[in-house]
CSV table of C-alpha atoms in Angstrom, one decimal:
chain,number,residue,atom,x,y,z
J,1,UNK,CA,29.7,-11.3,3.3
J,2,UNK,CA,31.0,-13.7,0.7
J,3,UNK,CA,34.2,-15.6,1.6
J,4,UNK,CA,36.5,-16.8,-1.1
J,5,UNK,CA,38.8,-19.7,-0.4
J,6,UNK,CA,41.3,-21.5,-2.5
J,7,UNK,CA,42.5,-24.9,-1.4
J,8,UNK,CA,40.8,-24.5,1.9
J,9,UNK,CA,42.6,-21.2,2.7
J,10,UNK,CA,40.8,-17.9,3.0
J,11,UNK,CA,42.0,-15.6,0.3
J,12,UNK,CA,39.4,-12.9,0.2
J,13,UNK,CA,36.2,-11.5,1.5
J,14,UNK,CA,33.6,-9.6,-0.6
J,15,UNK,CA,31.2,-7.5,1.3
J,16,UNK,CA,27.9,-6.7,-0.4
J,17,UNK,CA,25.8,-3.9,1.0
J,18,UNK,CA,22.3,-3.0,-0.2
J,19,UNK,CA,21.9,0.6,1.1
J,20,UNK,CA,18.6,1.8,2.4
J,21,UNK,CA,16.6,4.3,0.3
J,22,UNK,CA,17.2,7.8,1.7
J,23,UNK,CA,13.5,8.3,2.4
J,24,UNK,CA,13.0,5.0,4.2
J,25,UNK,CA,13.1,6.3,7.8
J,26,UNK,CA,10.8,9.2,7.0
J,27,UNK,CA,8.4,7.0,5.1
J,28,UNK,CA,8.1,4.6,8.1
J,29,UNK,CA,7.2,7.6,10.4
J,30,UNK,CA,4.7,8.9,7.9
J,31,UNK,CA,3.1,5.5,7.5
J,32,UNK,CA,2.6,5.4,11.3
J,33,UNK,CA,1.0,8.9,11.1
J,34,UNK,CA,-1.3,7.8,8.4
J,35,UNK,CA,-2.7,4.9,10.4
J,36,UNK,CA,-0.4,1.9,10.0
J,37,UNK,CA,-0.1,0.2,13.4
J,38,UNK,CA,2.4,-2.6,13.0
J,39,UNK,CA,5.3,-2.4,10.4
J,40,UNK,CA,7.2,-5.7,9.9
J,41,UNK,CA,10.2,-6.4,7.7
J,42,UNK,CA,10.4,-9.9,6.1
J,43,UNK,CA,13.9,-10.4,4.6
J,44,UNK,CA,16.2,-13.1,3.4
J,45,UNK,CA,19.1,-11.2,4.9
J,46,UNK,CA,21.0,-12.4,7.9
J,47,UNK,CA,19.8,-11.8,11.5
J,48,UNK,CA,22.5,-9.2,12.1
J,49,UNK,CA,21.7,-7.2,9.0
J,50,UNK,CA,17.9,-7.4,9.6
J,51,UNK,CA,18.3,-6.3,13.3
J,52,UNK,CA,20.5,-3.4,12.3
J,53,UNK,CA,18.0,-2.1,9.7
J,54,UNK,CA,15.0,-2.7,12.0
J,55,UNK,CA,16.6,-0.6,14.7
J,56,UNK,CA,17.7,2.1,12.3
J,57,UNK,CA,14.2,2.4,10.8
J,58,UNK,CA,12.3,1.9,14.1
J,59,UNK,CA,10.4,-1.1,12.7
J,60,UNK,CA,8.1,-3.0,15.0
J,61,UNK,CA,9.5,-6.4,14.1
J,62,UNK,CA,11.3,-8.4,11.6
J,63,UNK,CA,11.9,-12.0,10.4
J,64,UNK,CA,15.4,-12.6,9.0
J,65,UNK,CA,16.6,-15.4,6.8
J,66,UNK,CA,13.2,-16.2,5.5
J,67,UNK,CA,12.4,-17.9,2.2
J,68,UNK,CA,9.7,-16.8,-0.2
J,69,UNK,CA,7.2,-19.4,1.1
J,70,UNK,CA,8.0,-18.3,4.7
J,71,UNK,CA,7.0,-14.7,3.8
J,72,UNK,CA,3.7,-15.9,2.3
J,73,UNK,CA,3.0,-18.1,5.4
J,74,UNK,CA,3.6,-15.1,7.7
J,75,UNK,CA,1.2,-12.9,5.7
J,76,UNK,CA,-1.4,-15.7,5.8
J,77,UNK,CA,-0.9,-16.1,9.5
J,78,UNK,CA,-1.5,-12.3,10.0
J,79,UNK,CA,-4.7,-12.4,7.9
J,80,UNK,CA,-5.9,-15.5,9.8
J,81,UNK,CA,-5.5,-13.5,13.0
J,82,UNK,CA,-7.8,-10.9,11.6
J,83,UNK,CA,-5.2,-8.3,10.5
J,84,UNK,CA,-5.4,-6.3,7.3
J,85,UNK,CA,-2.1,-6.8,5.6
J,86,UNK,CA,-0.5,-4.4,3.1
J,87,UNK,CA,2.6,-6.0,1.6
J,88,UNK,CA,5.2,-4.0,-0.2
J,89,UNK,CA,7.7,-6.1,-2.3
J,90,UNK,CA,10.0,-5.6,-5.2
J,91,UNK,CA,11.6,-8.9,-6.0
J,92,UNK,CA,10.7,-12.4,-7.3
J,93,UNK,CA,11.1,-13.7,-3.8
J,94,UNK,CA,8.3,-11.4,-2.6
J,95,UNK,CA,5.7,-12.6,-5.0
J,96,UNK,CA,4.2,-15.4,-2.9
J,97,UNK,CA,3.6,-12.9,0.0
J,98,UNK,CA,2.3,-10.3,-2.4
J,99,UNK,CA,-0.3,-12.7,-3.7
J,100,UNK,CA,-1.5,-13.4,-0.1
J,101,UNK,CA,-1.8,-9.9,1.2
J,102,UNK,CA,-5.1,-7.8,1.3
J,103,UNK,CA,-3.3,-5.1,-0.6
J,104,UNK,CA,0.0,-5.7,-2.4
J,105,UNK,CA,2.2,-2.8,-3.6
J,106,UNK,CA,5.2,-2.8,-5.9
J,107,UNK,CA,7.4,0.2,-7.0
J,108,UNK,CA,8.5,1.2,-10.4
J,109,UNK,CA,11.9,-0.5,-10.2
J,110,UNK,CA,10.5,-3.8,-8.9
J,111,UNK,CA,10.9,-7.0,-10.8
J,112,UNK,CA,8.5,-7.6,-13.7
J,113,UNK,CA,6.7,-10.4,-11.9
J,114,UNK,CA,6.3,-8.3,-8.7
J,115,UNK,CA,4.8,-5.4,-10.7
J,116,UNK,CA,2.5,-7.8,-12.6
J,117,UNK,CA,1.3,-9.6,-9.5
J,118,UNK,CA,0.8,-6.5,-7.2
J,119,UNK,CA,-2.6,-5.0,-6.8
J,120,UNK,CA,-1.0,-1.6,-7.1
J,121,UNK,CA,2.2,-0.6,-8.9
J,122,UNK,CA,3.4,2.9,-8.1
J,123,UNK,CA,4.9,4.9,-10.9
J,124,UNK,CA,7.8,6.0,-8.8
J,125,UNK,CA,10.7,4.2,-7.1
J,126,UNK,CA,10.3,6.4,-4.0
J,127,UNK,CA,9.0,4.7,-0.9
J,128,UNK,CA,7.2,8.0,0.1
J,129,UNK,CA,4.7,7.3,-2.7
J,130,UNK,CA,3.2,4.6,-0.5
J,131,UNK,CA,2.2,7.3,1.9
J,132,UNK,CA,0.7,9.4,-0.9
J,133,UNK,CA,-1.2,6.3,-2.1
J,134,UNK,CA,-2.6,5.8,1.3
J,135,UNK,CA,-3.7,9.5,1.4
J,136,UNK,CA,-5.3,9.2,-2.0
J,137,UNK,CA,-7.2,6.1,-1.1
J,138,UNK,CA,-8.6,7.7,2.0
J,139,UNK,CA,-9.6,10.9,0.2
J,140,UNK,CA,-11.2,8.9,-2.7
J,141,UNK,CA,-13.3,6.8,-0.3
J,142,UNK,CA,-14.4,10.0,1.4
J,143,UNK,CA,-15.4,11.5,-1.9
J,144,UNK,CA,-17.3,8.4,-2.9
J,145,UNK,CA,-19.2,8.4,0.3
J,146,UNK,CA,-19.9,12.1,0.1
J,147,UNK,CA,-21.3,11.8,-3.5
J,148,UNK,CA,-23.4,8.8,-2.6
J,149,UNK,CA,-24.9,10.7,0.4
J,150,UNK,CA,-25.7,13.6,-1.9
J,151,UNK,CA,-27.4,11.4,-4.4
J,152,UNK,CA,-29.5,9.6,-1.8
J,153,UNK,CA,-30.3,12.9,-0.1
J,154,UNK,CA,-31.9,14.2,-3.3
J,155,UNK,CA,-34.6,11.6,-2.7
J,156,UNK,CA,-35.4,11.4,-6.4
J,157,UNK,CA,-36.2,7.7,-6.2
J,158,UNK,CA,-38.9,8.2,-3.6
J,159,UNK,CA,-40.4,11.2,-5.4
J,160,UNK,CA,-40.6,9.2,-8.6
J,161,UNK,CA,-41.9,6.1,-6.8
J,162,UNK,CA,-44.8,7.9,-5.2
J,163,UNK,CA,-45.6,9.8,-8.3
J,164,UNK,CA,-44.9,13.2,-6.8
J,165,UNK,CA,-42.6,14.0,-9.7
J,166,UNK,CA,-43.0,12.5,-13.2
J,167,UNK,CA,-40.4,10.0,-14.2
J,168,UNK,CA,-39.1,12.3,-16.9
J,169,UNK,CA,-38.4,15.1,-14.4
J,170,UNK,CA,-36.6,12.8,-11.9
J,171,UNK,CA,-34.6,11.3,-14.8
J,172,UNK,CA,-33.6,14.8,-15.9
J,173,UNK,CA,-32.6,15.9,-12.3
J,174,UNK,CA,-30.8,12.6,-11.7
J,175,UNK,CA,-28.8,12.8,-15.0
J,176,UNK,CA,-28.0,16.5,-14.3
J,177,UNK,CA,-26.9,15.8,-10.7
J,178,UNK,CA,-24.8,12.8,-11.9
J,179,UNK,CA,-23.1,15.1,-14.4
J,180,UNK,CA,-22.4,17.7,-11.7
J,181,UNK,CA,-21.0,15.0,-9.3
J,182,UNK,CA,-18.8,13.6,-12.1
J,183,UNK,CA,-17.4,17.1,-12.8
J,184,UNK,CA,-16.7,17.8,-9.2
J,185,UNK,CA,-15.1,14.3,-8.8
J,186,UNK,CA,-12.6,15.1,-11.6
J,187,UNK,CA,-10.7,17.6,-9.4
J,188,UNK,CA,-7.5,16.6,-7.8
J,189,UNK,CA,-7.9,14.8,-4.5
J,190,UNK,CA,-4.7,16.2,-2.9
J,191,UNK,CA,-5.8,19.8,-3.4
J,192,UNK,CA,-9.0,19.4,-1.4
């Protein structure tokens, strides 16, 4: 609320409302399903506005009326306590906290500096893309571990080290298997 007074007398009130993104509530639920345990909102908004939004979105906690350095200090505190912190921010006021997080994410419509500073900038303005990013990162790590296990399982290093197979044969098998793994890794992660 912005109050306008002329000569000490109230002549007008301007109410500014920043509406929630339509997908915000569903995104919070999906983040919880994907493994996020504690979702906190850090905002410069008033206590009343922050409380209302936190209740509407079923957020675990919030800090209202915080300055950019307060956001960064809170992120540092969480990290010092041993938590892994993912920070999603879109404005200049979020950049100190983005730089302190384990993983920082900005959206397509974020400020230039937030997009530049974030570890990941999503190519969409939809909050639901954060959930997709989480799914992709889990699937990618699973694929990397699977491919590594397959390579090690081939045991080519040991066969070559002990002279069971000549180096040229192990090199050929290794390069061939690397090509096959690279081809299988080029498939879409979300279709698996």
